[in-house]
């Protein structure tokens, strides 16, 4: 096994990343200072915990991020083992997350480890916390500033959720007797409660129509490059797909045969989604037409047979399916950029600017928001893979429209 030397951080020195990618996670660390003698066992506990999520890369990455922040804080800021943490120390840690030392904050995401002379070494540019910008600000040339770092409410919720899960694991393994997260009785002083529904980030009707028309034009002008673009945009909207449900991974490779016809002649799309859950999505006539068009471009039969194992999204160059979500994001972003230009030329500058912040996931939100106006919410819920109707209800904004309409003509001064 390889040995890694870990530098000793402080509020002025950033910590070293602890856990590499899954295939390298079992490499050992060479502890280089007596103050971390108790940390070796903590490290093993944490590594065993992360191993529980080795089959779910998204969860593994999220849990690794929180653990790599928490352990160095325990060892080098609080000077104790994670087994000694109780409610007061946990509250101190949460305050630290809300306002980390500047040395612990980066201004861009970088790999945890880098390859150098055949060895995987800790990346000196890695930081546990990262100051970020909105897409719009970044594209306008703004630069992240670590002095303005702020932990979002969603990120704070993840701190509570991951560490609570970690300590529950330690309790189940008879390593701990208490969960310090559970000891915090007044979580409301950290986590805000929302009286109204959170805003769903989605495209307006004009934005979406422009985006899909742009994809169609791009495909007409350069089919070799953009027929796939048109299919991706249609699938993300019409079937509410997450980007991870289109990209190939160890747990899921989307294939043509995942589109299938049942005994009544209805078409469905089988997908493995969040939480490694399999679901069947009802395929609309419009989506089926898009599939036929796409397959014709690929030189395949009109519709797939159960034996069609060809990848749903084949690589442009080489063999096999697209496995990079970054590559799919770039395809979608190119379409957004072209749609923005169209909106500007048509005089819809405000909606054009709104596309600067749009992401791939907005297409899923947009598709759900449009369908929930016309379809039974239970049908939308099951196609979207929501765990409950309460999540689907967030996309229903009829009450918001009615509430705003009733307030529109309120007066502060009578005419008489």
Short mmCIF file of C-alpha atoms in Angstrom, two decimals:
data_model
loop_
_atom_site.label_atom_id
_atom_site.label_comp_id
_atom_site.label_asym_id
_atom_site.label_seq_id
_atom_site.Cartn_x
_atom_site.Cartn_y
_atom_site.Cartn_z
CA UNK A 1 0.00 0.00 0.00
CA UNK A 2 1.13 3.55 -0.67
CA UNK A 3 1.85 5.89 2.26
CA UNK A 4 0.83 9.52 2.28
CA UNK A 5 2.29 12.11 4.61
CA UNK A 6 -0.27 14.43 6.11
CA UNK A 7 0.72 17.98 6.99
CA UNK A 8 -0.57 19.48 10.22
CA UNK A 9 -3.15 22.20 9.52
CA UNK A 10 -4.34 25.03 11.71
CA UNK A 11 -6.54 28.06 11.25
CA UNK A 12 -3.70 29.47 9.13
CA UNK A 13 -2.72 26.29 7.31
CA UNK A 14 -5.24 24.35 5.20
CA UNK A 15 -5.67 20.62 5.80
CA UNK A 16 -4.65 17.89 3.39
CA UNK A 17 -7.35 15.88 1.62
CA UNK A 18 -7.93 12.55 3.38
CA UNK A 19 -9.87 10.35 1.00
CA UNK A 20 -9.12 9.84 -2.67
CA UNK A 21 -11.46 8.38 -5.27
CA UNK A 22 -13.03 5.03 -4.45
CA UNK A 23 -10.37 2.96 -6.21
CA UNK A 24 -7.64 4.59 -4.09
CA UNK A 25 -9.47 5.07 -0.81
CA UNK A 26 -7.70 2.18 0.96
CA UNK A 27 -4.23 3.66 0.60
CA UNK A 28 -2.75 4.46 3.99
CA UNK A 29 -1.75 7.84 5.38
CA UNK A 30 1.55 8.27 7.19
CA UNK A 31 0.79 10.40 10.22
CA UNK A 32 3.57 12.86 10.77
CA UNK A 33 2.92 14.45 14.17
CA UNK A 34 2.18 13.06 17.67
CA UNK A 35 -0.87 15.31 18.06
CA UNK A 36 -2.71 13.14 15.54
CA UNK A 37 -1.95 9.81 17.20
CA UNK A 38 -5.63 9.33 18.09
CA UNK A 39 -6.64 10.34 14.56
CA UNK A 40 -5.53 7.07 12.97
CA UNK A 41 -8.48 5.18 14.46
CA UNK A 42 -10.86 8.03 13.59
CA UNK A 43 -9.63 7.83 10.02
CA UNK A 44 -10.37 4.10 9.85
CA UNK A 45 -13.86 4.61 11.26
CA UNK A 46 -14.57 7.27 8.65
CA UNK A 47 -13.12 5.20 5.81
CA UNK A 48 -15.28 2.22 6.79
CA UNK A 49 -18.32 4.49 6.89
CA UNK A 50 -17.59 5.81 3.39
CA UNK A 51 -17.18 2.25 2.15
CA UNK A 52 -20.89 1.76 2.88
CA UNK A 53 -21.61 4.10 -0.06
CA UNK A 54 -19.14 2.70 -2.58
CA UNK A 55 -21.97 1.75 -4.94
CA UNK A 56 -23.46 5.24 -5.00
CA UNK A 57 -20.87 7.70 -6.28
CA UNK A 58 -23.01 10.82 -5.72
CA UNK A 59 -23.67 9.96 -2.07
CA UNK A 60 -20.07 8.90 -1.55
CA UNK A 61 -18.80 12.25 -2.84
CA UNK A 62 -21.22 14.24 -0.68
CA UNK A 63 -20.37 12.27 2.46
CA UNK A 64 -16.64 12.42 1.76
CA UNK A 65 -16.83 16.21 1.44
CA UNK A 66 -18.41 16.61 4.88
CA UNK A 67 -16.14 14.07 6.57
CA UNK A 68 -13.02 15.74 5.13
CA UNK A 69 -14.10 19.01 6.69
CA UNK A 70 -15.10 17.56 10.03
CA UNK A 71 -12.16 15.29 10.87
CA UNK A 72 -9.36 17.92 10.46
CA UNK A 73 -11.45 20.34 12.55
CA UNK A 74 -11.77 17.73 15.30
CA UNK A 75 -8.08 16.90 15.28
CA UNK A 76 -6.37 20.23 14.69
CA UNK A 77 -8.83 22.93 15.73
CA UNK A 78 -10.69 21.21 18.58
CA UNK A 79 -7.71 18.93 19.39
CA UNK A 80 -9.75 15.83 20.10
CA UNK A 81 -11.01 12.61 18.59
CA UNK A 82 -14.38 12.56 16.85
CA UNK A 83 -15.42 10.12 19.61
CA UNK A 84 -15.09 12.91 22.18
CA UNK A 85 -17.36 15.35 20.34
CA UNK A 86 -20.56 16.28 22.16
CA UNK A 87 -23.21 18.95 21.63
CA UNK A 88 -21.08 22.03 22.63
CA UNK A 89 -18.22 21.03 20.31
CA UNK A 90 -20.62 20.16 17.50
CA UNK A 91 -22.20 23.60 17.76
CA UNK A 92 -18.71 25.12 17.61
CA UNK A 93 -18.03 23.13 14.46
CA UNK A 94 -21.24 24.33 12.82
CA UNK A 95 -20.28 27.92 13.57
CA UNK A 96 -16.88 27.19 12.02
CA UNK A 97 -18.57 25.90 8.85
CA UNK A 98 -20.57 29.10 8.64
CA UNK A 99 -17.41 31.17 8.89
CA UNK A 100 -14.32 29.04 8.12
CA UNK A 101 -10.75 30.27 8.42
CA UNK A 102 -9.66 31.95 5.20
CA UNK A 103 -6.84 29.43 4.81
CA UNK A 104 -9.45 26.68 4.57
CA UNK A 105 -11.35 28.40 1.72
CA UNK A 106 -10.48 28.04 -1.96
CA UNK A 107 -11.76 29.98 -4.96
CA UNK A 108 -12.12 27.05 -7.35
CA UNK A 109 -12.77 23.33 -7.24
CA UNK A 110 -9.69 21.23 -7.88
CA UNK A 111 -8.93 17.48 -7.70
CA UNK A 112 -8.06 16.19 -4.24
CA UNK A 113 -5.07 14.24 -5.50
CA UNK A 114 -2.79 14.65 -8.50
CA UNK A 115 -0.62 12.15 -10.34
CA UNK A 116 3.10 12.95 -10.15
CA UNK A 117 5.84 10.57 -11.27
CA UNK A 118 3.45 7.65 -11.01
CA UNK A 119 2.32 8.57 -7.50
CA UNK A 120 -1.00 10.03 -6.37
CA UNK A 121 -0.15 12.96 -4.13
CA UNK A 122 -2.34 15.43 -2.18
CA UNK A 123 -3.11 18.49 -4.29
CA UNK A 124 -1.68 21.54 -2.48
CA UNK A 125 -4.39 23.69 -4.09
CA UNK A 126 -7.28 21.72 -2.56
CA UNK A 127 -9.39 23.38 0.16
CA UNK A 128 -12.29 21.95 2.22
CA UNK A 129 -14.51 24.97 1.48
CA UNK A 130 -14.87 26.75 -1.86
CA UNK A 131 -16.18 30.24 -2.56
CA UNK A 132 -18.35 30.12 -5.66
CA UNK A 133 -20.12 32.44 -8.07
CA UNK A 134 -23.37 32.16 -9.95
CA UNK A 135 -23.04 31.12 -13.58
CA UNK A 136 -24.09 34.60 -14.65
CA UNK A 137 -21.45 36.34 -12.50
CA UNK A 138 -18.73 33.97 -13.69
CA UNK A 139 -19.57 34.48 -17.35
CA UNK A 140 -19.48 38.24 -16.79
CA UNK A 141 -15.89 37.99 -15.59
CA UNK A 142 -16.37 38.23 -11.81
CA UNK A 143 -13.86 36.44 -9.61
CA UNK A 144 -14.73 34.41 -6.48
CA UNK A 145 -13.73 36.08 -3.22
CA UNK A 146 -13.03 33.90 -0.20
CA UNK A 147 -13.86 36.85 2.07
CA UNK A 148 -17.47 36.66 0.92
CA UNK A 149 -17.83 32.91 1.46
CA UNK A 150 -21.26 31.98 2.80
CA UNK A 151 -22.63 28.55 3.66
CA UNK A 152 -26.05 28.14 2.09
CA UNK A 153 -28.99 26.73 4.03
CA UNK A 154 -28.94 23.67 1.79
CA UNK A 155 -25.25 23.10 2.53
CA UNK A 156 -25.90 23.54 6.25
CA UNK A 157 -28.68 20.96 6.08
CA UNK A 158 -26.19 18.57 4.50
CA UNK A 159 -23.77 19.11 7.40
CA UNK A 160 -26.49 18.06 9.83
CA UNK A 161 -27.67 15.14 7.69
CA UNK A 162 -24.26 13.63 6.88
CA UNK A 163 -22.76 13.95 10.36
CA UNK A 164 -25.93 12.61 11.95
CA UNK A 165 -25.75 9.62 9.59
CA UNK A 166 -22.07 9.17 10.45
CA UNK A 167 -22.69 9.16 14.19
CA UNK A 168 -25.70 6.85 13.81
CA UNK A 169 -23.37 4.46 12.00
CA UNK A 170 -20.86 4.66 14.87
CA UNK A 171 -23.65 3.94 17.35
CA UNK A 172 -24.85 0.93 15.35
CA UNK A 173 -21.26 -0.36 15.34
CA UNK A 174 -21.12 0.07 19.16
CA UNK A 175 -18.35 2.62 18.79
CA UNK A 176 -20.35 5.59 20.14
CA UNK A 177 -23.17 5.81 22.66
CA UNK A 178 -24.51 9.22 21.65
CA UNK A 179 -25.11 11.23 18.50
CA UNK A 180 -23.96 14.81 19.13
CA UNK A 181 -26.10 16.07 16.25
CA UNK A 182 -29.19 14.61 17.94
CA UNK A 183 -28.15 16.39 21.14
CA UNK A 184 -28.70 19.75 19.46
CA UNK A 185 -32.32 20.32 20.43
CA UNK A 186 -32.72 23.77 18.92
CA UNK A 187 -31.56 23.28 15.36
CA UNK A 188 -33.74 26.23 14.41
CA UNK A 189 -31.01 28.62 15.54
CA UNK A 190 -28.95 27.28 12.65
CA UNK A 191 -31.53 26.12 10.10
CA UNK A 192 -34.22 28.48 8.84
CA UNK A 193 -37.74 27.20 8.29
CA UNK A 194 -39.46 28.32 5.12
CA UNK A 195 -43.05 29.41 5.49
CA UNK A 196 -43.52 29.38 1.72
CA UNK A 197 -42.40 26.87 -0.88
CA UNK A 198 -38.85 27.15 -2.14
CA UNK A 199 -38.54 28.68 -5.59
CA UNK A 200 -38.21 26.12 -8.37
CA UNK A 201 -35.46 27.09 -10.77
CA UNK A 202 -36.90 26.64 -14.26
CA UNK A 203 -37.23 28.22 -17.67
CA UNK A 204 -40.11 30.46 -18.64
CA UNK A 205 -42.36 29.32 -21.46
CA UNK A 206 -40.67 31.70 -23.91
CA UNK A 207 -37.21 30.62 -22.78
CA UNK A 208 -38.01 26.93 -23.24
CA UNK A 209 -39.66 27.43 -26.64
CA UNK A 210 -36.61 29.36 -27.77
CA UNK A 211 -34.25 26.71 -26.42
CA UNK A 212 -35.97 23.80 -28.17
CA UNK A 213 -36.38 25.76 -31.42
CA UNK A 214 -32.68 26.60 -31.22
CA UNK A 215 -31.83 22.92 -30.80
CA UNK A 216 -33.95 22.11 -33.86
CA UNK A 217 -32.19 24.76 -35.94
CA UNK A 218 -28.77 23.58 -34.79
CA UNK A 219 -29.68 20.02 -35.82
CA UNK A 220 -30.89 21.22 -39.23
CA UNK A 221 -27.69 23.19 -39.82
CA UNK A 222 -25.25 20.53 -38.55
CA UNK A 223 -26.90 17.15 -38.04
CA UNK A 224 -23.59 15.38 -37.39
CA UNK A 225 -22.98 17.56 -34.37
CA UNK A 226 -26.42 18.47 -33.10
CA UNK A 227 -28.97 15.71 -33.76
CA UNK A 228 -27.75 14.34 -30.47
CA UNK A 229 -28.13 17.80 -28.91
CA UNK A 230 -31.78 17.91 -29.98
CA UNK A 231 -32.44 14.44 -28.58
CA UNK A 232 -30.77 15.29 -25.25
CA UNK A 233 -32.75 18.51 -24.83
CA UNK A 234 -36.01 16.73 -25.65
CA UNK A 235 -35.32 13.82 -23.30
CA UNK A 236 -34.31 16.05 -20.37
CA UNK A 237 -37.54 18.03 -20.70
CA UNK A 238 -40.05 15.40 -21.80
CA UNK A 239 -38.96 12.64 -19.39
CA UNK A 240 -37.68 14.86 -16.53
CA UNK A 241 -34.31 13.11 -16.63
CA UNK A 242 -31.45 13.97 -14.33
CA UNK A 243 -28.08 14.30 -16.04
CA UNK A 244 -26.86 11.21 -14.17
CA UNK A 245 -29.69 9.26 -15.79
CA UNK A 246 -28.34 9.99 -19.26
CA UNK A 247 -24.64 9.45 -18.63
CA UNK A 248 -23.22 5.93 -18.39
CA UNK A 249 -21.79 4.85 -15.04
CA UNK A 250 -20.81 1.67 -13.20
CA UNK A 251 -24.37 1.27 -11.95
CA UNK A 252 -26.26 2.31 -15.08
CA UNK A 253 -25.62 2.38 -18.83
CA UNK A 254 -28.60 3.82 -20.76
CA UNK A 255 -29.28 1.66 -23.81
CA UNK A 256 -31.73 1.83 -26.68
CA UNK A 257 -33.59 -1.23 -25.38
CA UNK A 258 -34.46 0.75 -22.24
CA UNK A 259 -37.18 2.17 -24.45
CA UNK A 260 -39.67 -0.70 -24.56
CA UNK A 261 -43.26 -1.42 -25.56
CA UNK A 262 -45.63 -3.21 -23.18
CA UNK A 263 -48.27 -5.77 -24.21
CA UNK A 264 -50.82 -2.99 -24.79
CA UNK A 265 -48.52 -1.16 -27.19
CA UNK A 266 -47.58 1.61 -24.75
CA UNK A 267 -43.98 2.84 -24.76
CA UNK A 268 -41.93 3.29 -21.58
CA UNK A 269 -38.38 4.22 -20.71
CA UNK A 270 -36.64 2.27 -17.94
CA UNK A 271 -34.10 4.28 -15.96
CA UNK A 272 -31.98 3.81 -12.84
CA UNK A 273 -32.03 7.07 -10.93
CA UNK A 274 -31.20 8.69 -7.63
CA UNK A 275 -30.62 6.24 -4.81
CA UNK A 276 -30.06 3.45 -7.36
CA UNK A 277 -33.84 3.21 -7.78
CA UNK A 278 -35.27 1.83 -10.99
CA UNK A 279 -38.40 3.39 -12.45
CA UNK A 280 -40.42 3.33 -15.67
CA UNK A 281 -41.26 6.63 -17.35
CA UNK A 282 -44.29 6.96 -19.61
CA UNK A 283 -43.09 7.95 -23.10
CA UNK A 284 -45.22 10.59 -24.81
CA UNK A 285 -45.96 10.57 -28.54
CA UNK A 286 -43.69 13.61 -28.93
CA UNK A 287 -40.81 11.85 -27.17
CA UNK A 288 -41.37 8.74 -29.29
CA UNK A 289 -41.23 10.85 -32.46
CA UNK A 290 -37.96 12.40 -31.23
CA UNK A 291 -36.56 8.90 -30.61
CA UNK A 292 -37.51 7.78 -34.15
CA UNK A 293 -35.87 10.89 -35.63
CA UNK A 294 -32.71 10.34 -33.59
CA UNK A 295 -32.46 6.65 -34.48
CA UNK A 296 -32.91 7.45 -38.17
CA UNK A 297 -29.93 9.81 -37.93
CA UNK A 298 -27.90 7.03 -36.23
CA UNK A 299 -28.77 4.64 -39.04
CA UNK A 300 -30.82 2.35 -36.81
CA UNK A 301 -34.28 0.84 -37.24
CA UNK A 302 -37.26 3.11 -36.59
CA UNK A 303 -37.76 1.84 -33.03
CA UNK A 304 -35.57 -0.31 -30.77
CA UNK A 305 -36.14 -4.01 -30.17
CA UNK A 306 -35.63 -5.67 -26.76
CA UNK A 307 -32.31 -6.97 -28.11
CA UNK A 308 -30.96 -3.52 -29.06
CA UNK A 309 -28.01 -3.07 -26.69
CA UNK A 310 -26.56 -0.02 -28.47
CA UNK A 311 -25.85 2.96 -26.18
CA UNK A 312 -28.50 5.65 -25.97
CA UNK A 313 -25.85 8.35 -26.24
CA UNK A 314 -22.89 6.98 -28.21
CA UNK A 315 -19.64 8.90 -28.23
CA UNK A 316 -19.02 11.18 -31.19
CA UNK A 317 -15.53 9.73 -31.58
CA UNK A 318 -14.72 6.18 -30.55
CA UNK A 319 -16.95 3.43 -29.26
CA UNK A 320 -19.16 3.13 -26.23
CA UNK A 321 -21.55 5.45 -24.37
CA UNK A 322 -20.94 8.96 -23.08
CA UNK A 323 -19.97 8.66 -19.42
CA UNK A 324 -18.99 12.26 -18.72
CA UNK A 325 -21.72 14.44 -17.21
CA UNK A 326 -19.43 17.41 -17.87
CA UNK A 327 -19.58 16.69 -21.59
CA UNK A 328 -23.39 16.56 -21.52
CA UNK A 329 -23.46 19.84 -19.60
CA UNK A 330 -21.31 21.41 -22.31
CA UNK A 331 -23.73 20.23 -25.00
CA UNK A 332 -26.69 21.74 -23.15
CA UNK A 333 -24.79 24.95 -22.41
CA UNK A 334 -24.00 25.43 -26.10
CA UNK A 335 -27.72 25.28 -26.83
CA UNK A 336 -28.47 27.74 -24.00
CA UNK A 337 -25.86 30.15 -25.37
CA UNK A 338 -27.37 30.07 -28.85
CA UNK A 339 -30.88 30.50 -27.43
CA UNK A 340 -29.71 33.53 -25.45
CA UNK A 341 -28.52 35.18 -28.67
CA UNK A 342 -31.89 34.49 -30.28
CA UNK A 343 -33.78 36.03 -27.39
CA UNK A 344 -31.58 39.12 -27.47
CA UNK A 345 -32.15 39.57 -31.20
CA UNK A 346 -35.90 39.23 -30.64
CA UNK A 347 -35.80 41.98 -28.00
CA UNK A 348 -36.38 39.76 -24.96
CA UNK A 349 -33.24 40.89 -23.15
CA UNK A 350 -34.42 40.14 -19.63
CA UNK A 351 -35.24 36.53 -20.46
CA UNK A 352 -31.99 36.26 -22.39
CA UNK A 353 -30.09 37.32 -19.28
CA UNK A 354 -32.08 34.78 -17.28
CA UNK A 355 -30.54 32.00 -19.34
CA UNK A 356 -27.11 32.86 -17.94
CA UNK A 357 -27.99 31.09 -14.70
CA UNK A 358 -29.79 28.14 -16.33
CA UNK A 359 -28.39 24.67 -15.76
CA UNK A 360 -29.15 21.19 -17.11
CA UNK A 361 -31.31 20.47 -14.07
CA UNK A 362 -33.58 23.39 -14.93
CA UNK A 363 -34.85 21.34 -17.88
CA UNK A 364 -36.09 18.63 -15.52
CA UNK A 365 -37.74 21.28 -13.33
CA UNK A 366 -39.29 22.94 -16.37
CA UNK A 367 -40.71 19.67 -17.72
CA UNK A 368 -42.24 18.75 -14.36
CA UNK A 369 -43.65 22.26 -13.85
CA UNK A 370 -45.34 22.23 -17.25
CA UNK A 371 -46.77 18.72 -16.93
CA UNK A 372 -48.13 19.16 -13.42
CA UNK A 373 -50.49 21.80 -14.88
CA UNK A 374 -52.20 19.15 -17.01
CA UNK A 375 -51.42 15.68 -15.67
CA UNK A 376 -52.47 14.09 -12.35
CA UNK A 377 -49.73 14.85 -9.86
CA UNK A 378 -49.40 11.14 -8.98
CA UNK A 379 -48.50 10.40 -12.61
CA UNK A 380 -45.92 13.18 -12.67
CA UNK A 381 -44.59 12.04 -9.29
CA UNK A 382 -43.96 8.49 -10.52
CA UNK A 383 -42.41 9.56 -13.84
CA UNK A 384 -40.14 12.03 -12.04
CA UNK A 385 -39.12 9.49 -9.41
CA UNK A 386 -40.21 11.64 -6.48
CA UNK A 387 -40.38 9.80 -3.18
CA UNK A 388 -43.65 11.53 -2.23
CA UNK A 389 -46.38 13.74 -3.67
CA UNK A 390 -45.21 16.51 -1.33
CA UNK A 391 -42.12 16.95 -3.51
CA UNK A 392 -44.24 17.12 -6.67
CA UNK A 393 -46.51 19.67 -4.99
CA UNK A 394 -43.59 22.11 -4.93
CA UNK A 395 -44.03 22.48 -8.68
CA UNK A 396 -47.69 23.51 -8.42
CA UNK A 397 -47.84 27.30 -8.40
CA UNK A 398 -51.57 27.85 -9.00
CA UNK A 399 -51.99 29.14 -5.44
CA UNK A 400 -49.07 31.53 -5.87
CA UNK A 401 -50.58 32.95 -9.05
CA UNK A 402 -53.96 33.40 -7.37
CA UNK A 403 -52.37 35.00 -4.29
CA UNK A 404 -50.39 37.45 -6.39
CA UNK A 405 -53.40 38.27 -8.57
CA UNK A 406 -55.49 39.11 -5.51
CA UNK A 407 -52.73 41.43 -4.24
CA UNK A 408 -51.98 43.11 -7.55
CA UNK A 409 -54.45 45.99 -7.19
CA UNK A 410 -54.07 46.67 -3.47
CA UNK A 411 -54.02 50.36 -2.67
CA UNK A 412 -52.45 52.41 0.06
CA UNK A 413 -54.57 55.45 -0.69
CA UNK A 414 -58.23 55.70 -1.63
CA UNK A 415 -59.34 57.64 -4.68
CA UNK A 416 -62.01 59.52 -2.75
#
